[in-house]
N, CA, C and O atoms as CSV, one atom per row, in Angstrom:
chain,resi,resn,atom,element,x,y,z
A,1,MET,N,N,0.837,-1.172,0.000
A,1,MET,CA,C,0.000,0.000,0.000
A,1,MET,C,C,0.891,1.247,0.000
A,1,MET,O,O,1.906,1.291,0.695
A,2,TRP,N,N,0.506,2.253,-0.780
A,2,TRP,CA,C,1.281,3.484,-0.918
A,2,TRP,C,C,0.761,4.568,0.010
A,2,TRP,O,O,-0.428,4.635,0.319
A,3,GLN,N,N,1.689,5.415,0.445
A,3,GLN,CA,C,1.333,6.547,1.305
A,3,GLN,C,C,2.009,7.797,0.756
A,3,GLN,O,O,3.187,7.764,0.400
A,4,ILE,N,N,1.270,8.891,0.687
A,4,ILE,CA,C,1.834,10.159,0.218
A,4,ILE,C,C,2.784,10.692,1.284
A,4,ILE,O,O,2.421,10.826,2.453
A,5,VAL,N,N,4.016,10.996,0.852
A,5,VAL,CA,C,5.008,11.517,1.792
A,5,VAL,C,C,5.421,12.954,1.473
A,5,VAL,O,O,6.032,13.632,2.299
A,6,TYR,N,N,5.079,13.412,0.257
A,6,TYR,CA,C,5.474,14.769,-0.123
A,6,TYR,C,C,4.690,15.177,-1.363
A,6,TYR,O,O,4.342,14.334,-2.189
A,7,VAL,N,N,4.412,16.474,-1.491
A,7,VAL,CA,C,3.821,17.017,-2.709
A,7,VAL,C,C,4.813,18.028,-3.270
A,7,VAL,O,O,5.093,19.052,-2.647
A,8,ALA,N,N,5.340,17.727,-4.454
A,8,ALA,CA,C,6.310,18.606,-5.116
A,8,ALA,C,C,5.561,19.633,-5.962
A,8,ALA,O,O,4.469,19.362,-6.461
A,9,HIS,N,N,6.156,20.806,-6.116
A,9,HIS,CA,C,5.495,21.906,-6.807
A,9,HIS,C,C,5.859,22.018,-8.280
A,9,HIS,O,O,5.319,22.872,-8.984
A,10,ASP,N,N,6.760,21.175,-8.753
A,10,ASP,CA,C,7.053,21.117,-10.184
A,10,ASP,C,C,7.783,19.813,-10.497
A,10,ASP,O,O,8.204,19.093,-9.591
A,11,LYS,N,N,7.927,19.520,-11.782
A,11,LYS,CA,C,8.532,18.257,-12.212
A,11,LYS,C,C,9.995,18.171,-11.795
A,11,LYS,O,O,10.468,17.098,-11.422
A,12,ILE,N,N,10.704,19.268,-11.852
A,12,ILE,CA,C,12.122,19.275,-11.478
A,12,ILE,C,C,12.292,18.865,-10.018
A,12,ILE,O,O,13.148,18.041,-9.697
A,13,GLU,N,N,11.484,19.437,-9.141
A,13,GLU,CA,C,11.546,19.086,-7.720
A,13,GLU,C,C,11.167,17.621,-7.508
A,13,GLU,O,O,11.821,16.911,-6.744
A,14,ALA,N,N,10.110,17.170,-8.186
A,14,ALA,CA,C,9.665,15.775,-8.056
A,14,ALA,C,C,10.760,14.814,-8.509
A,14,ALA,O,O,11.021,13.810,-7.847
A,15,ASP,N,N,11.399,15.121,-9.637
A,15,ASP,CA,C,12.472,14.258,-10.149
A,15,ASP,C,C,13.659,14.218,-9.196
A,15,ASP,O,O,14.239,13.157,-8.966
A,16,LYS,N,N,14.020,15.368,-8.644
A,16,LYS,CA,C,15.149,15.445,-7.714
A,16,LYS,C,C,14.889,14.590,-6.473
A,16,LYS,O,O,15.757,13.832,-6.040
A,17,ILE,N,N,13.701,14.717,-5.915
A,17,ILE,CA,C,13.346,13.948,-4.720
A,17,ILE,C,C,13.268,12.464,-5.048
A,17,ILE,O,O,13.770,11.628,-4.296
A,18,GLU,N,N,12.642,12.141,-6.165
A,18,GLU,CA,C,12.542,10.733,-6.576
A,18,GLU,C,C,13.928,10.112,-6.734
A,18,GLU,O,O,14.174,9.011,-6.242
A,19,ASP,N,N,14.829,10.808,-7.414
A,19,ASP,CA,C,16.186,10.286,-7.626
A,19,ASP,C,C,16.903,10.029,-6.302
A,19,ASP,O,O,17.533,8.985,-6.131
A,20,LYS,N,N,16.811,10.974,-5.364
A,20,LYS,CA,C,17.475,10.818,-4.061
A,20,LYS,C,C,16.908,9.639,-3.282
A,20,LYS,O,O,17.653,8.851,-2.699
A,21,LEU,N,N,15.582,9.527,-3.278
A,21,LEU,CA,C,14.946,8.447,-2.528
A,21,LEU,C,C,15.276,7.088,-3.137
A,21,LEU,O,O,15.575,6.141,-2.411
A,22,LEU,N,N,15.225,6.985,-4.458
A,22,LEU,CA,C,15.560,5.721,-5.118
A,22,LEU,C,C,17.023,5.353,-4.877
A,22,LEU,O,O,17.343,4.186,-4.650
A,23,ALA,N,N,17.907,6.349,-4.926
A,23,ALA,CA,C,19.333,6.101,-4.703
A,23,ALA,C,C,19.602,5.593,-3.287
A,23,ALA,O,O,20.618,4.945,-3.034
A,24,ASN,N,N,18.685,5.892,-2.370
A,24,ASN,CA,C,18.838,5.445,-0.986
A,24,ASN,C,C,18.002,4.209,-0.678
A,24,ASN,O,O,17.803,3.857,0.485
A,25,GLY,N,N,17.517,3.555,-1.724
A,25,GLY,CA,C,16.872,2.258,-1.571
A,25,GLY,C,C,15.387,2.251,-1.262
A,25,GLY,O,O,14.825,1.199,-0.956
A,26,PHE,N,N,14.743,3.406,-1.336
A,26,PHE,CA,C,13.306,3.456,-1.069
A,26,PHE,C,C,12.515,3.133,-2.333
A,26,PHE,O,O,12.928,3.489,-3.437
A,27,MET,N,N,11.383,2.460,-2.171
A,27,MET,CA,C,10.466,2.219,-3.283
A,27,MET,C,C,9.541,3.429,-3.363
A,27,MET,O,O,8.843,3.754,-2.403
A,28,ILE,N,N,9.544,4.093,-4.521
A,28,ILE,CA,C,8.844,5.359,-4.684
A,28,ILE,C,C,7.956,5.316,-5.919
A,28,ILE,O,O,8.284,4.682,-6.922
A,29,GLU,N,N,6.838,5.999,-5.822
A,29,GLU,CA,C,5.940,6.193,-6.956
A,29,GLU,C,C,5.632,7.684,-7.027
A,29,GLU,O,O,5.395,8.319,-6.000
A,30,VAL,N,N,5.636,8.245,-8.237
A,30,VAL,CA,C,5.312,9.659,-8.424
A,30,VAL,C,C,4.050,9.747,-9.271
A,30,VAL,O,O,3.944,9.114,-10.321
A,31,GLU,N,N,3.102,10.535,-8.800
A,31,GLU,CA,C,1.833,10.707,-9.516
A,31,GLU,C,C,1.615,12.185,-9.807
A,31,GLU,O,O,1.655,13.019,-8.902
A,32,LYS,N,N,1.384,12.503,-11.081
A,32,LYS,CA,C,1.124,13.886,-11.477
A,32,LYS,C,C,-0.312,14.244,-11.115
A,32,LYS,O,O,-1.253,13.547,-11.495
A,33,LEU,N,N,-0.468,15.339,-10.375
A,33,LEU,CA,C,-1.798,15.810,-9.998
A,33,LEU,C,C,-2.293,16.895,-10.942
A,33,LEU,O,O,-3.474,16.948,-11.284
A,34,SER,N,N,-1.369,17.761,-11.360
A,34,SER,CA,C,-1.669,18.850,-12.286
A,34,SER,C,C,-0.356,19.253,-12.953
A,34,SER,O,O,0.668,18.603,-12.747
A,35,ASP,N,N,-0.381,20.306,-13.742
A,35,ASP,CA,C,0.842,20.736,-14.429
A,35,ASP,C,C,1.963,21.110,-13.466
A,35,ASP,O,O,3.139,21.029,-13.821
A,36,ASP,N,N,1.610,21.516,-12.262
A,36,ASP,CA,C,2.637,21.971,-11.320
A,36,ASP,C,C,2.544,21.301,-9.949
A,36,ASP,O,O,2.915,21.896,-8.937
A,37,SER,N,N,2.051,20.073,-9.917
A,37,SER,CA,C,1.908,19.386,-8.641
A,37,SER,C,C,2.064,17.875,-8.819
A,37,SER,O,O,1.403,17.258,-9.655
A,38,TYR,N,N,2.959,17.294,-8.007
A,38,TYR,CA,C,3.251,15.863,-8.091
A,38,TYR,C,C,3.256,15.262,-6.693
A,38,TYR,O,O,3.875,15.807,-5.779
A,39,GLN,N,N,2.568,14.141,-6.530
A,39,GLN,CA,C,2.587,13.423,-5.259
A,39,GLN,C,C,3.749,12.444,-5.267
A,39,GLN,O,O,3.916,11.677,-6.215
A,40,ILE,N,N,4.543,12.472,-4.219
A,40,ILE,CA,C,5.599,11.490,-4.019
A,40,ILE,C,C,5.043,10.487,-3.019
A,40,ILE,O,O,4.644,10.860,-1.916
A,41,LYS,N,N,5.017,9.225,-3.399
A,41,LYS,CA,C,4.463,8.180,-2.533
A,41,LYS,C,C,5.534,7.148,-2.230
A,41,LYS,O,O,6.394,6.855,-3.062
A,42,SER,N,N,5.465,6.606,-1.029
A,42,SER,CA,C,6.348,5.508,-0.642
A,42,SER,C,C,5.481,4.365,-0.142
A,42,SER,O,O,4.283,4.528,0.089
A,43,LEU,N,N,6.099,3.219,0.019
A,43,LEU,CA,C,5.387,2.122,0.649
A,43,LEU,C,C,5.017,2.553,2.061
A,43,LEU,O,O,5.808,3.212,2.736
A,44,ALA,N,N,3.836,2.192,2.506
A,44,ALA,CA,C,3.395,2.579,3.848
A,44,ALA,C,C,4.372,2.092,4.911
A,44,ALA,O,O,4.591,2.763,5.919
A,45,SER,N,N,4.952,0.929,4.681
A,45,SER,CA,C,5.897,0.363,5.655
A,45,SER,C,C,7.199,1.160,5.747
A,45,SER,O,O,7.924,1.039,6.733
A,46,GLU,N,N,7.504,1.973,4.732
A,46,GLU,CA,C,8.728,2.784,4.725
A,46,GLU,C,C,8.453,4.264,4.970
A,46,GLU,O,O,9.391,5.058,5.040
A,47,ALA,N,N,7.197,4.646,5.100
A,47,ALA,CA,C,6.823,6.064,5.134
A,47,ALA,C,C,7.533,6.846,6.237
A,47,ALA,O,O,8.034,7.941,5.983
A,48,GLU,N,N,7.585,6.318,7.431
A,48,GLU,CA,C,8.230,7.024,8.544
A,48,GLU,C,C,9.708,7.277,8.244
A,48,GLU,O,O,10.223,8.365,8.503
A,49,GLU,N,N,10.375,6.282,7.705
A,49,GLU,CA,C,11.792,6.409,7.349
A,49,GLU,C,C,11.984,7.432,6.225
A,49,GLU,O,O,12.949,8.196,6.235
A,50,VAL,N,N,11.070,7.443,5.266
A,50,VAL,CA,C,11.137,8.407,4.166
A,50,VAL,C,C,10.932,9.823,4.698
A,50,VAL,O,O,11.657,10.736,4.303
A,51,TYR,N,N,9.954,10.024,5.592
A,51,TYR,CA,C,9.744,11.344,6.204
A,51,TYR,C,C,11.025,11.834,6.867
A,51,TYR,O,O,11.422,12.985,6.685
A,52,GLU,N,N,11.665,10.971,7.628
A,52,GLU,CA,C,12.907,11.344,8.307
A,52,GLU,C,C,13.989,11.713,7.297
A,52,GLU,O,O,14.695,12.706,7.475
A,53,PHE,N,N,14.119,10.918,6.243
A,53,PHE,CA,C,15.110,11.192,5.207
A,53,PHE,C,C,14.840,12.554,4.561
A,53,PHE,O,O,15.761,13.350,4.382
A,54,LEU,N,N,13.586,12.819,4.214
A,54,LEU,CA,C,13.235,14.095,3.582
A,54,LEU,C,C,13.530,15.266,4.514
A,54,LEU,O,O,14.047,16.291,4.070
A,55,ASN,N,N,13.212,15.128,5.784
A,55,ASN,CA,C,13.469,16.205,6.747
A,55,ASN,C,C,14.957,16.484,6.914
A,55,ASN,O,O,15.351,17.631,7.125
A,56,GLU,N,N,15.776,15.463,6.825
A,56,GLU,CA,C,17.220,15.628,6.983
A,56,GLU,C,C,17.897,16.143,5.717
A,56,GLU,O,O,18.959,16.761,5.797
A,57,ASN,N,N,17.302,15.899,4.552
A,57,ASN,CA,C,17.988,16.174,3.296
A,57,ASN,C,C,17.351,17.244,2.417
A,57,ASN,O,O,17.930,17.620,1.398
A,58,PHE,N,N,16.185,17.739,2.783
A,58,PHE,CA,C,15.534,18.754,1.939
A,58,PHE,C,C,14.993,19.890,2.766
A,58,PHE,O,O,14.415,20.830,2.220
């Protein structure tokens, strides 16, 4: 099951976050909401760890 961990405000930001998370071994899915909004999702079982990673690195 997927959980939303971040909403990016453009494709560049979404790609940057996705690349960092994937490089650190997280399973990530990105869903486009509109032209300037993307949901970053992680597995629910990894969500807490992803939140911590995002807070430390972004």
